[in-house]
Short mmCIF file of C-alpha atoms in Angstrom, two decimals:
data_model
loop_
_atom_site.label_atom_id
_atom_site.label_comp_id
_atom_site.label_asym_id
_atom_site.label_seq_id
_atom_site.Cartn_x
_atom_site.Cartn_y
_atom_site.Cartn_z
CA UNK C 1 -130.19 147.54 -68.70
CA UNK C 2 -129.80 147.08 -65.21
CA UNK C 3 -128.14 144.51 -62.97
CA UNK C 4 -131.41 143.47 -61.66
CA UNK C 5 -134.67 144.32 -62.70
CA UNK C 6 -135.52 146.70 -60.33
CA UNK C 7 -132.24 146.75 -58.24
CA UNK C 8 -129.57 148.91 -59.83
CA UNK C 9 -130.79 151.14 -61.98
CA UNK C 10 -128.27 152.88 -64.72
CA UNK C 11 -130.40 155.81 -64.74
CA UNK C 12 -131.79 156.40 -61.50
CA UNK C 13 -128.52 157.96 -59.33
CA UNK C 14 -126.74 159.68 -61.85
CA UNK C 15 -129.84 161.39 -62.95
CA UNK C 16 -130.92 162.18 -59.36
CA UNK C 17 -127.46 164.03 -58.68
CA UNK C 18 -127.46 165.56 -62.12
CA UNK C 19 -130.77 167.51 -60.97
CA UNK C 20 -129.47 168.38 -57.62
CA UNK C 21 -126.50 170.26 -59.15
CA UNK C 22 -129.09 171.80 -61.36
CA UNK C 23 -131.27 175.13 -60.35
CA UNK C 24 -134.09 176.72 -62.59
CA UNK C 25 -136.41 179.31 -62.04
CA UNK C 26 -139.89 179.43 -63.58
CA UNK C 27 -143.56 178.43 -62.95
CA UNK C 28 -144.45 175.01 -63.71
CA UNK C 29 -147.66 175.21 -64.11
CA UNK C 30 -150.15 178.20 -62.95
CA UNK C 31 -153.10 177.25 -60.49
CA UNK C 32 -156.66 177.55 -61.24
CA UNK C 33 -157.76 179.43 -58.31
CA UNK C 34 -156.29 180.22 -55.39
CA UNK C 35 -159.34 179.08 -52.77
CA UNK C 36 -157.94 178.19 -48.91
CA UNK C 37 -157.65 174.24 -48.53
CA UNK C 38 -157.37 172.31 -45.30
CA UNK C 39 -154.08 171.25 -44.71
CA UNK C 40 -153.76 167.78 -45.64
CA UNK C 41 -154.06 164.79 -43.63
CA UNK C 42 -150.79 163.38 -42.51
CA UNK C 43 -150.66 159.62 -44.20
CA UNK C 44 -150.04 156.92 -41.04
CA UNK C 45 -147.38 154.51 -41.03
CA UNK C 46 -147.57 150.75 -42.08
CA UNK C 47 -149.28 149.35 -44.60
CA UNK C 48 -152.60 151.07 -45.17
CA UNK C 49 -154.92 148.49 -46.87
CA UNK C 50 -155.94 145.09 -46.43
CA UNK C 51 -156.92 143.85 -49.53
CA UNK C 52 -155.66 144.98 -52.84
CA UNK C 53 -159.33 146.24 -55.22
CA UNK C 54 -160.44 144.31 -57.65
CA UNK C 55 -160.77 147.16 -59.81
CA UNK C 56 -157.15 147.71 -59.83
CA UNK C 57 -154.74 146.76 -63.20
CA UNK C 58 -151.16 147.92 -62.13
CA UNK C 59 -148.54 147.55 -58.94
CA UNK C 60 -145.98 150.01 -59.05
CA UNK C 61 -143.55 151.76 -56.79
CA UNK C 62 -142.57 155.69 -56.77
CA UNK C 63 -141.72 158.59 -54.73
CA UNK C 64 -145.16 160.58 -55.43
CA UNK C 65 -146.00 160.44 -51.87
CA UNK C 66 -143.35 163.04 -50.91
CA UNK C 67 -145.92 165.80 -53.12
CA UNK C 68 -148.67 165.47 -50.40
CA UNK C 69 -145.73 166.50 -47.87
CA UNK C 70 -146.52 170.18 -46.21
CA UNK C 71 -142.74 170.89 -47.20
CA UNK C 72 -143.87 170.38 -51.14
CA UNK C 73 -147.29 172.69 -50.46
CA UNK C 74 -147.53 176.59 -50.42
CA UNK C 75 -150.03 178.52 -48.28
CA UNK C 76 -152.89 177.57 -49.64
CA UNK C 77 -151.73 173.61 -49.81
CA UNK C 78 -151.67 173.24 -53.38
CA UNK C 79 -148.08 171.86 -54.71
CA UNK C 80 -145.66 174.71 -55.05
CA UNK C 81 -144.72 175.72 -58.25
CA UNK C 82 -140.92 174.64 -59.13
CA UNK C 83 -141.23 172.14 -56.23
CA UNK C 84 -138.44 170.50 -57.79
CA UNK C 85 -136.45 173.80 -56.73
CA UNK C 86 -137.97 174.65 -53.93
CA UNK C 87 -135.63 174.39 -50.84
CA UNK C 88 -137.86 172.64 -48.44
CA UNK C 89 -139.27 170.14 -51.34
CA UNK C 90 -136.17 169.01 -52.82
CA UNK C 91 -135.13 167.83 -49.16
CA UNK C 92 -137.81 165.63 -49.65
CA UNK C 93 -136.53 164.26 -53.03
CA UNK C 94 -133.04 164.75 -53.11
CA UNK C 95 -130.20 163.35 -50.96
CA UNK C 96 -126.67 164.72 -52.99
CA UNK C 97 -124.98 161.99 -51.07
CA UNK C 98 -127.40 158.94 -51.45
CA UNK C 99 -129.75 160.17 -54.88
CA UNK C 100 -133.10 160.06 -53.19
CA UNK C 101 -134.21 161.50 -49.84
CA UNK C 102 -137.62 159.20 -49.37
CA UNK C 103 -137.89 155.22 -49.97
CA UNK C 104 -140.34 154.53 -52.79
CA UNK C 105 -143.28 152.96 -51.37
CA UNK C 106 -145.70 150.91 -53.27
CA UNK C 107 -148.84 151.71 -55.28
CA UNK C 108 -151.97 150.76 -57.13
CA UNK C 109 -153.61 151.91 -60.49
CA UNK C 110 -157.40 151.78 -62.06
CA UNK C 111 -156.03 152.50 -65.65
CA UNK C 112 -159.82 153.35 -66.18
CA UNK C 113 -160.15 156.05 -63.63
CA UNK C 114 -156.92 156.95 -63.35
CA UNK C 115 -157.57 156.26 -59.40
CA UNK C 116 -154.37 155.86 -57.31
CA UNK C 117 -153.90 153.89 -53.94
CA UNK C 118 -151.40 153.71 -51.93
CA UNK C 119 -150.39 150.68 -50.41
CA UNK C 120 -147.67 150.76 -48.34
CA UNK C 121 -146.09 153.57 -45.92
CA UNK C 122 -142.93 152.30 -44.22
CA UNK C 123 -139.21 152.50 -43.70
CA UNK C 124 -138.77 150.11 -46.36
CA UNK C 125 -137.48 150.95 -50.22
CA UNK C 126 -139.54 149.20 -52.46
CA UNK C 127 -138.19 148.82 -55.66
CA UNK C 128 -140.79 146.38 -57.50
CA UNK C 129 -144.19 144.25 -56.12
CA UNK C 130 -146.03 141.71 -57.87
CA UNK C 131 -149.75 140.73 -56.95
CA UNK C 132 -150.01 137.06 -55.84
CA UNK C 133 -153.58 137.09 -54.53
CA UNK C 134 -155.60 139.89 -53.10
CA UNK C 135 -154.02 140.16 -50.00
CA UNK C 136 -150.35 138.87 -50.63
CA UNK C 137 -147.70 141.04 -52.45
CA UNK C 138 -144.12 139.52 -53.72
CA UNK C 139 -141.85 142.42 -53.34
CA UNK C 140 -138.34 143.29 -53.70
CA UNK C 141 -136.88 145.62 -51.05
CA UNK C 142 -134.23 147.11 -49.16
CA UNK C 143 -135.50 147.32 -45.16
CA UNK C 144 -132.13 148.20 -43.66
CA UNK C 145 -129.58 151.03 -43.91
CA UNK C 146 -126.65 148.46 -44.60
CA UNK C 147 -124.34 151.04 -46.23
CA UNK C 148 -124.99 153.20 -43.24
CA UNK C 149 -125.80 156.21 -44.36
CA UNK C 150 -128.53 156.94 -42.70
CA UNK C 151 -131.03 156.25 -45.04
CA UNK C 152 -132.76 153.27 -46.57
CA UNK C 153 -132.39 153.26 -50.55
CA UNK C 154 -132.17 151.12 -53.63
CA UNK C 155 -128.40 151.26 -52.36
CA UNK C 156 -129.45 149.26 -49.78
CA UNK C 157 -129.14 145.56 -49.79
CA UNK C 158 -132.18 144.01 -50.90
CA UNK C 159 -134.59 140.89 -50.11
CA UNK C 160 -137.31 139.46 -52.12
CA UNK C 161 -140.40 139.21 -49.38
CA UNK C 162 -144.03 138.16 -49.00
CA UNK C 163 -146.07 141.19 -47.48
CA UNK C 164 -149.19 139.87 -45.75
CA UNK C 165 -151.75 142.53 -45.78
CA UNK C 166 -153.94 141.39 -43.35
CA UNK C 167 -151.75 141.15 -40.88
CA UNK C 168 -149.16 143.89 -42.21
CA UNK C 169 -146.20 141.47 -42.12
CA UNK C 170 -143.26 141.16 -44.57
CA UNK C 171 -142.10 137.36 -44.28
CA UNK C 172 -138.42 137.44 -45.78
CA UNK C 173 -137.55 134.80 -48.37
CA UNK C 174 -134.10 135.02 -49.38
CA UNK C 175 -132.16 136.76 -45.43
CA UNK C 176 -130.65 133.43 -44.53
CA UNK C 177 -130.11 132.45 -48.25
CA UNK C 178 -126.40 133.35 -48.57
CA UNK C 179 -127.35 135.80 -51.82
CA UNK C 180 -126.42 139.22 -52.43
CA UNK C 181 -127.63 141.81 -54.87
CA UNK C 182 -130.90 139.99 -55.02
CA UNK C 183 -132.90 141.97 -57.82
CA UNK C 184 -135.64 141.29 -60.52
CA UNK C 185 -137.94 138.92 -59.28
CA UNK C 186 -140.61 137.33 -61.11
CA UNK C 187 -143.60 135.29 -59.78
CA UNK C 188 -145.10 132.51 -61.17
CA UNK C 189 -148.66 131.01 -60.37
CA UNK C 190 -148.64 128.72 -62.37
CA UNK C 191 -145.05 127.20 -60.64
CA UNK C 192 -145.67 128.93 -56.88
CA UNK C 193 -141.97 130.16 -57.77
CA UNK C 194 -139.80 133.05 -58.04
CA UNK C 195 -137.09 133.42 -60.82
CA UNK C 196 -134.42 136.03 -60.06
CA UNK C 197 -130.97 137.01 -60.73
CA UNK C 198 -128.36 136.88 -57.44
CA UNK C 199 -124.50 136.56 -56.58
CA UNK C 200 -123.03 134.39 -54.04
CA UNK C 201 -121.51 136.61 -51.43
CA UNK C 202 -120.95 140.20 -51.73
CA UNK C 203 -117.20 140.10 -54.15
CA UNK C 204 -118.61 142.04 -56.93
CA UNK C 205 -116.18 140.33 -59.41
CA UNK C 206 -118.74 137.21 -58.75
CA UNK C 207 -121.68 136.43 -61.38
CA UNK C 208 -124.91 137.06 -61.13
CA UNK C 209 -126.92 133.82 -61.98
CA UNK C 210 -130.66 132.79 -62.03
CA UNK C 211 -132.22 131.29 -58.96
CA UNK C 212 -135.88 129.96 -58.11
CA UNK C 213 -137.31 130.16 -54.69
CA UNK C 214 -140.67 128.95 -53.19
CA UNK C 215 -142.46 130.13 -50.42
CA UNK C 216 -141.07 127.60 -48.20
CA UNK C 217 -137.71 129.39 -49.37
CA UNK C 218 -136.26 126.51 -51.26
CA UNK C 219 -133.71 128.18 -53.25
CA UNK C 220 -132.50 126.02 -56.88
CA UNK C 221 -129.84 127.68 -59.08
CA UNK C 222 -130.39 127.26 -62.63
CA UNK C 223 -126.96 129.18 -64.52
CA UNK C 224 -124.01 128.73 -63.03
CA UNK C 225 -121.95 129.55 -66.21
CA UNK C 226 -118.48 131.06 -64.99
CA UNK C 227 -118.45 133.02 -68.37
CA UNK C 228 -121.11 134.80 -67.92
CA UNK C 229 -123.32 137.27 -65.88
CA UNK C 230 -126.97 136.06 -65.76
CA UNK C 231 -129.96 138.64 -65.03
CA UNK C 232 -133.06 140.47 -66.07
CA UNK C 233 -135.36 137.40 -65.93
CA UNK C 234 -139.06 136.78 -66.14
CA UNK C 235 -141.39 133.23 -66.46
CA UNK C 236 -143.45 132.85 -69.37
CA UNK C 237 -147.57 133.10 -68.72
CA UNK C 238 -147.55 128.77 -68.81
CA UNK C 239 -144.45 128.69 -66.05
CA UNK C 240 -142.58 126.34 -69.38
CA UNK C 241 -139.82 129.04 -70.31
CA UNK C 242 -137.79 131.85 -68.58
CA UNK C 243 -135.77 134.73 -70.59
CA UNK C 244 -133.12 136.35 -69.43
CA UNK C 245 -129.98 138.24 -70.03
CA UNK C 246 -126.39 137.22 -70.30
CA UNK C 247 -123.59 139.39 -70.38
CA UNK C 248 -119.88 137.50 -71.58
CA UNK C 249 -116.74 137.94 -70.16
CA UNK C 250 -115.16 139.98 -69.64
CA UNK C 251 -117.68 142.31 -68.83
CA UNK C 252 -118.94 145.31 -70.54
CA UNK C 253 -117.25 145.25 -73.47
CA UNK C 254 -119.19 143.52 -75.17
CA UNK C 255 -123.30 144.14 -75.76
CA UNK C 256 -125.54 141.67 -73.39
CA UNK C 257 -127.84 138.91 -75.12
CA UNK C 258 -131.74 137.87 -74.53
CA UNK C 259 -131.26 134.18 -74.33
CA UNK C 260 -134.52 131.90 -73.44
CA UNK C 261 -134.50 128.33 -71.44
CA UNK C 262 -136.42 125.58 -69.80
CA UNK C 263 -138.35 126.21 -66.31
CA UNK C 264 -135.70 124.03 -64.98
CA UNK C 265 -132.50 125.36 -66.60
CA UNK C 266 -132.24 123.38 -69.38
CA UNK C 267 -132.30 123.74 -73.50
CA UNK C 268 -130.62 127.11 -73.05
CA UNK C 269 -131.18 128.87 -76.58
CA UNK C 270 -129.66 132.55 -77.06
CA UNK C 271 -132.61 134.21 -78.93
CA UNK C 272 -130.08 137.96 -79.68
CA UNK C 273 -126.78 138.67 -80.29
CA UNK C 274 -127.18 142.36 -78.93
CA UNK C 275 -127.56 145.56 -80.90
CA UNK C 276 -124.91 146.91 -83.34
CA UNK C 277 -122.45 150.36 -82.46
CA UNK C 278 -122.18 151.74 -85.67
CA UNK C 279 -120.94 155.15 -84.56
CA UNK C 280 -118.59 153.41 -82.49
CA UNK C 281 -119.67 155.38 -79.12
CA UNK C 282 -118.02 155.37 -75.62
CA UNK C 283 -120.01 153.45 -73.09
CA UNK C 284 -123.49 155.01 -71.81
CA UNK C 285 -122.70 155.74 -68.40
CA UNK C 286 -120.62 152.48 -68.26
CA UNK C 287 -122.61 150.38 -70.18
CA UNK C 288 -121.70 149.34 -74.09
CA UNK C 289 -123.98 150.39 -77.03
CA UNK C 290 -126.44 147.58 -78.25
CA UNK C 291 -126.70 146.29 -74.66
CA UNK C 292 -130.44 143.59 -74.95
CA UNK C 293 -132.00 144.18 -71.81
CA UNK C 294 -135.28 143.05 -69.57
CA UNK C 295 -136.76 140.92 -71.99
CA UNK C 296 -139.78 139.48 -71.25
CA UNK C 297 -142.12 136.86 -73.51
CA UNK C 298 -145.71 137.32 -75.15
CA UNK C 299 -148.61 136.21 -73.60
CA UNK C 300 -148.68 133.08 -76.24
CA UNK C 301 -144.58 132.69 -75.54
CA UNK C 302 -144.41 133.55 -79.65
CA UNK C 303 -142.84 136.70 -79.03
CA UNK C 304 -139.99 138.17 -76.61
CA UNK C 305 -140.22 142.16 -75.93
CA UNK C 306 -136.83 144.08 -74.85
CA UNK C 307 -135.25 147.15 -74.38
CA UNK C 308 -131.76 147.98 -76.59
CA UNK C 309 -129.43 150.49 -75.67
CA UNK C 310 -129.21 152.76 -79.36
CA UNK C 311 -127.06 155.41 -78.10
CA UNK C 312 -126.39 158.04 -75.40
CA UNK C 313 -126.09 160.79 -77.40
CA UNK C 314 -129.83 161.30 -77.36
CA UNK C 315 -132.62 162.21 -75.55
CA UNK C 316 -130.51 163.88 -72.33
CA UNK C 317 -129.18 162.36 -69.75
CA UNK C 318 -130.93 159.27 -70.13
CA UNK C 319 -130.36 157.70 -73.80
CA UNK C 320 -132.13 156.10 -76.35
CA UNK C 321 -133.38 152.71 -75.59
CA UNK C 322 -135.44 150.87 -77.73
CA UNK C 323 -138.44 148.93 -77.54
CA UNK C 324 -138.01 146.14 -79.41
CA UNK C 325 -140.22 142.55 -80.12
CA UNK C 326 -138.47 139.42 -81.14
CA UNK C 327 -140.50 136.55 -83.06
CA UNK C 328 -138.60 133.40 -81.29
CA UNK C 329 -138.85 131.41 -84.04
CA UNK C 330 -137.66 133.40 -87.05
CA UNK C 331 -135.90 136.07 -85.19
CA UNK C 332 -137.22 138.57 -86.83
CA UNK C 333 -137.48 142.18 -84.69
CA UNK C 334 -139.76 144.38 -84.73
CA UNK C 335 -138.76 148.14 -83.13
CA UNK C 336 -141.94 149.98 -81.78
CA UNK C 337 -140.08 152.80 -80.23
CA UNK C 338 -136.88 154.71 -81.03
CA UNK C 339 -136.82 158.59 -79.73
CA UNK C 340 -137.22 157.53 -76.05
CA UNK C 341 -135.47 155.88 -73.07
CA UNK C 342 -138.41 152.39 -72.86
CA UNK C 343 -136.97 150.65 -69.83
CA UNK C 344 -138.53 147.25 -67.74
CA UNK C 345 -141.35 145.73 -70.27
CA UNK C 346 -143.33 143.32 -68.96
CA UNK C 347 -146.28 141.83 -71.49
CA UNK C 348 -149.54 140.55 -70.48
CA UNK C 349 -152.88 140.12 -72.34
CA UNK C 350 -152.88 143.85 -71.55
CA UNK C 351 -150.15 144.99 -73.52
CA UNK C 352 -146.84 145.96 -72.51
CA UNK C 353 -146.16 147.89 -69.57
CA UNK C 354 -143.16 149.79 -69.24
CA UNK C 355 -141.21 153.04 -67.57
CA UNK C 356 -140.64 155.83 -70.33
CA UNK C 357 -138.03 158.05 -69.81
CA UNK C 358 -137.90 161.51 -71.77
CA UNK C 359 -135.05 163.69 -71.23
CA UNK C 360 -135.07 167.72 -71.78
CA UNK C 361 -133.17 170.79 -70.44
CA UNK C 362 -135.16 171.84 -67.81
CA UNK C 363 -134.56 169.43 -64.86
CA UNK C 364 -138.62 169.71 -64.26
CA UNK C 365 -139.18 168.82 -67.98
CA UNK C 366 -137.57 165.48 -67.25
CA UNK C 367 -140.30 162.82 -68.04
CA UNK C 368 -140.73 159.55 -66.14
CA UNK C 369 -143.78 157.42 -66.07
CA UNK C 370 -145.61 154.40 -66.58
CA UNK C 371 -146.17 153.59 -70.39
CA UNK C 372 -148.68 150.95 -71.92
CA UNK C 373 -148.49 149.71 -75.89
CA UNK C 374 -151.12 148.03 -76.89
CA UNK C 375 -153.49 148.02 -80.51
CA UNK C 376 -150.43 149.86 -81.74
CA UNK C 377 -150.70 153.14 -79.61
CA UNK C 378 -148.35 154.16 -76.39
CA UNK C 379 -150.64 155.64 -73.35
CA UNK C 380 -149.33 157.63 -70.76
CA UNK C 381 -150.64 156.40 -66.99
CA UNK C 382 -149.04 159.28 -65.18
CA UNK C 383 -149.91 162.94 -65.71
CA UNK C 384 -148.09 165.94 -64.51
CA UNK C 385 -146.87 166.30 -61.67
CA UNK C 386 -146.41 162.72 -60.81
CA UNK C 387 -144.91 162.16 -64.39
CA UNK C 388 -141.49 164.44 -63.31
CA UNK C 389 -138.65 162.03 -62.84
CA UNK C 390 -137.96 161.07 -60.23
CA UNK C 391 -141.14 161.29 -58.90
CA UNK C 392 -142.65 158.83 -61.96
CA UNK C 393 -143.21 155.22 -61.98
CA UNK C 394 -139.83 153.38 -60.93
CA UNK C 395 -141.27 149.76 -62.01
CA UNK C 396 -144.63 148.59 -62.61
CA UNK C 397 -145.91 145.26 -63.36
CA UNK C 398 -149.70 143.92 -64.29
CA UNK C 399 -152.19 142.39 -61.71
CA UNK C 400 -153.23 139.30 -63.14
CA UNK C 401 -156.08 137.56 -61.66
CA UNK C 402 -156.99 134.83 -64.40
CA UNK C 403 -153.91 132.25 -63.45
CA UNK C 404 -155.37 132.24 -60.27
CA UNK C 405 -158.99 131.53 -61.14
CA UNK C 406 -158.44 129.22 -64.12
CA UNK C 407 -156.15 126.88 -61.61
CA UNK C 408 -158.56 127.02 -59.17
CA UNK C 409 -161.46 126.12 -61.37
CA UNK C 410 -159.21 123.19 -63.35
CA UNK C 411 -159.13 121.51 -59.66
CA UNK C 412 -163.07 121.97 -58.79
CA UNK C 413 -163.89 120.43 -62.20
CA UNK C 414 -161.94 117.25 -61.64
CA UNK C 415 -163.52 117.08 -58.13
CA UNK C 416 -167.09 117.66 -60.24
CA UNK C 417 -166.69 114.79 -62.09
CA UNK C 418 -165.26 112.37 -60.04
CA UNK C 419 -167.95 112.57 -57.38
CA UNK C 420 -170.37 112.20 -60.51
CA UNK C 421 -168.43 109.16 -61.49
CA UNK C 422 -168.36 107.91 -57.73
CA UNK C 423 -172.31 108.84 -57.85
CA UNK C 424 -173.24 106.64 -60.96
CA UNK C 425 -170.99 103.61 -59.70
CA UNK C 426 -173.48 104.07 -56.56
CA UNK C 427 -176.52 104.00 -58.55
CA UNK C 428 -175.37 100.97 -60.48
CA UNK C 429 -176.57 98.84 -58.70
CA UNK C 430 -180.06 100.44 -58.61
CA UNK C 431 -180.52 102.03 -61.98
CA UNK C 432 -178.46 100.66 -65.07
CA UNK C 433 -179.36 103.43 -67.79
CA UNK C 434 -176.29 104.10 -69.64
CA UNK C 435 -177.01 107.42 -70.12
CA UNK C 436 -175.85 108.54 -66.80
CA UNK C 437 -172.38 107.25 -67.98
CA UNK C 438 -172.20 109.23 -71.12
CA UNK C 439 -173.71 112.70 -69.05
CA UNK C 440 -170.29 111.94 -67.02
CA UNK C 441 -168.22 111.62 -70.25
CA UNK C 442 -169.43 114.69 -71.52
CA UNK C 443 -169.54 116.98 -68.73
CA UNK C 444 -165.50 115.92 -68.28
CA UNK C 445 -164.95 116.78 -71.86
CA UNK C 446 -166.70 120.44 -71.27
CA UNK C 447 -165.10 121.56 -68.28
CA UNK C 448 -161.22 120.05 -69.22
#
């Protein structure tokens, strides 16, 4: 669970330091050969492509980019073995003050080729994108060093923007909106809208709530329950629903809940009571056992997937959190994973996409990467090296075309057959065959 989607991560600082403190020895992997290679070519700044490939399936931001660094390469450029421990590498990685050295930029996957492109190369900190046409991307992002450290991280304030990549512009949405601690947005096609969780102001004691804004940055508040703390929200594929997470006063004591309401705020419904404790453990790095968190629904809005907090005292640093399905109507769950830390689901006609986080002894045996479940099997989308936490997938979400095109089309077959209505009511008055009225009738019944 995280306050935010892709904003505050429970995992992601305390890990970080935990490795810094850590040193190993050992080879990670051995080379093949060890044939001269050209040193490689230094990536330029800005955002390096103007048009995302149709061939590509998944957005996701990481830290892989610091691997093609010279300070990560040995003589012969090939990525040093226990880079993790290597002096000049982990500057690039580690920051024992701040968790991470380098911002996470943003990337794209083939999940067929395995093919990797990066998109974006700036001062920014990405922490999540979402595709909203070929050439737009709905990110969330920190672009200043407000804590004034000298470096811009997911400790950063944040700001939910529109990056043009045409023209390499990031239009902020939400810097004059009065919100702090802006985190996991979700866009909508169907709606033009973004759902996320905020506060007013920066008193931490305040709520998070659930917000909507357009890309004319109208902002609408949808919770504004005093009692609780609102987050960890996503639309459903028809733009009807949105689930999300509520936390009850006071806070973290007692497990958050997956609760489900209308596009406008309405007909709240809490769909979990949270996880059980049976072993009666502390808190897992501050957060209670059986905490319900990122839920997202099914493509058909039957189903609701989630992670649940099942302990601490497994799998290393990082817990045990469960990836668990929900029907919404009988409430029946369904656990498909229980050995492994399944954080930030998100389910399309795809499957489920999700970071998987595997813990182990050896700092460099520390697994994190993109997941998929889908025909009842878990794939791995990231091989070693870019599987090593933190280098691994920090959020990832689906590129989904077919909202686009299917709106698109619904429009040019209304405009189809009203022009062939407006066409027979012009031949009328020349040619009365009533079959011209019935070709209308049934063309509008085939394309609506």
């Amino acid at each position: 669970m995280k306050f935010g989607r892709k904003n505050v991560r429970m995992f992601s600082l305390v890990g970080i330091l935990y490795l810094v403190l850590i040193a190993t020895t050992g080879c990670v992997e051995e080379k093949d050969s060890q044939m001269e290679k050209q040193p490689p070519t230094e990536i330029p700044k800005g955002i390096l492509i103007t048009k995302i490939p149709e061939s590509m399936d998944i957005i996701f931001s990481s830290i892989r980019h610091v691997l093609d660094d010279v300070a990560c390469l040995d003589e012969n450029y090939e990525l040093k073995d226990n880079f993790l421990n290597d002096p000049l590498c982990n500057k690039k990685i580690y920051n024992p003050d701040s968790g991470l050295a380098s911002p996470r930029q943003l990337f794209t996957l083939d999940m067929e080729t395995g093919n990797v492109i990066q998109i974006t190369n700036t001062e920014c900190c990405f922490i999540s994108g979402q595709v909203v046409d070929s050439t737009t991307i709905m990110c969330n992002a920190a672009c200043a060093d407000t804590d004034s450290d000298e470096l811009i991280t997911e400790r950063d304030k944040t700001e939910l923007y529109l990056l043009d990549l045409t023209t390499g512009k990031m239009n902020c949405l939400t810097c004059r909106c009065g919100l702090d601690a802006i985190n996991n947005p979700d866009y909508s096609c169907i709606n033009k809208k973004i759902v996320f969780s905020a506060r007013k102001g920066t008193d931490i004691s305040v709520p998070h709530h659930i917000y909507t804004i357009d890309f004319e940055k109208n902002v609408t508040e949808l919770t504004d329950n005093g009692e609780y703390m609102d987050f960890d929200c996503a639309w459903s594929e028809d733009g009807l629903k949105i689930v999300f997470n509520r936390l009850p006063l006071p806070w973290l004591e007692k497990p958050s809940q997956v609760w489900m309401m209308d596009s406008d705020g309405n007909n709240l419904e809490k769909i979990t009571d949270g996880g059980t404790n049976p072993d009666n453990e502390g808190p897992q790095r501050g957060y209670p056992i059986g905490i319900d968190a990122d839920p997202d629904l099914s493509p058909d809005s039957k189903k609701i997937v989630f992670s649940r907090l099942k302990t601490g005292k497994e799998n290393g640093l990082f817990g045990i959190y469960e990836l668990v399905t929900i029907d919404v109507d009988t409430k029946e769950e369904h656990i498909l994973d229980s050995n492994y830390a399944n954080m930030v689901p998100e389910w399309k006609s795809k499957g489920i996409l999700f970071i998987r986080q595997i813990g182990a002894p050896n700092p460099v045996d520390l697994k994190q990467s993109l997941y998929v479940y889908r025909d009842g099997e878990f794939v791995e989308l990231e091989k070693f090296p870019y599987n090593v936490f933190p280098i691994g997938a920090y959020g990832g979400s689906w590129i989904e075309r077919e909202c686009a095109n299917k709106f698109d089309w619904k429009w040019i077959s209304f405009v189809m057959v009203f022009m062939l209505l407006c066409f027979r009511c012009y031949l009328y008055y020349f040619i009365k065959n009533v079959w011209f009225l019935g070709l209308a009738i049934v063309v509008l019944g085939v394309l609506l």
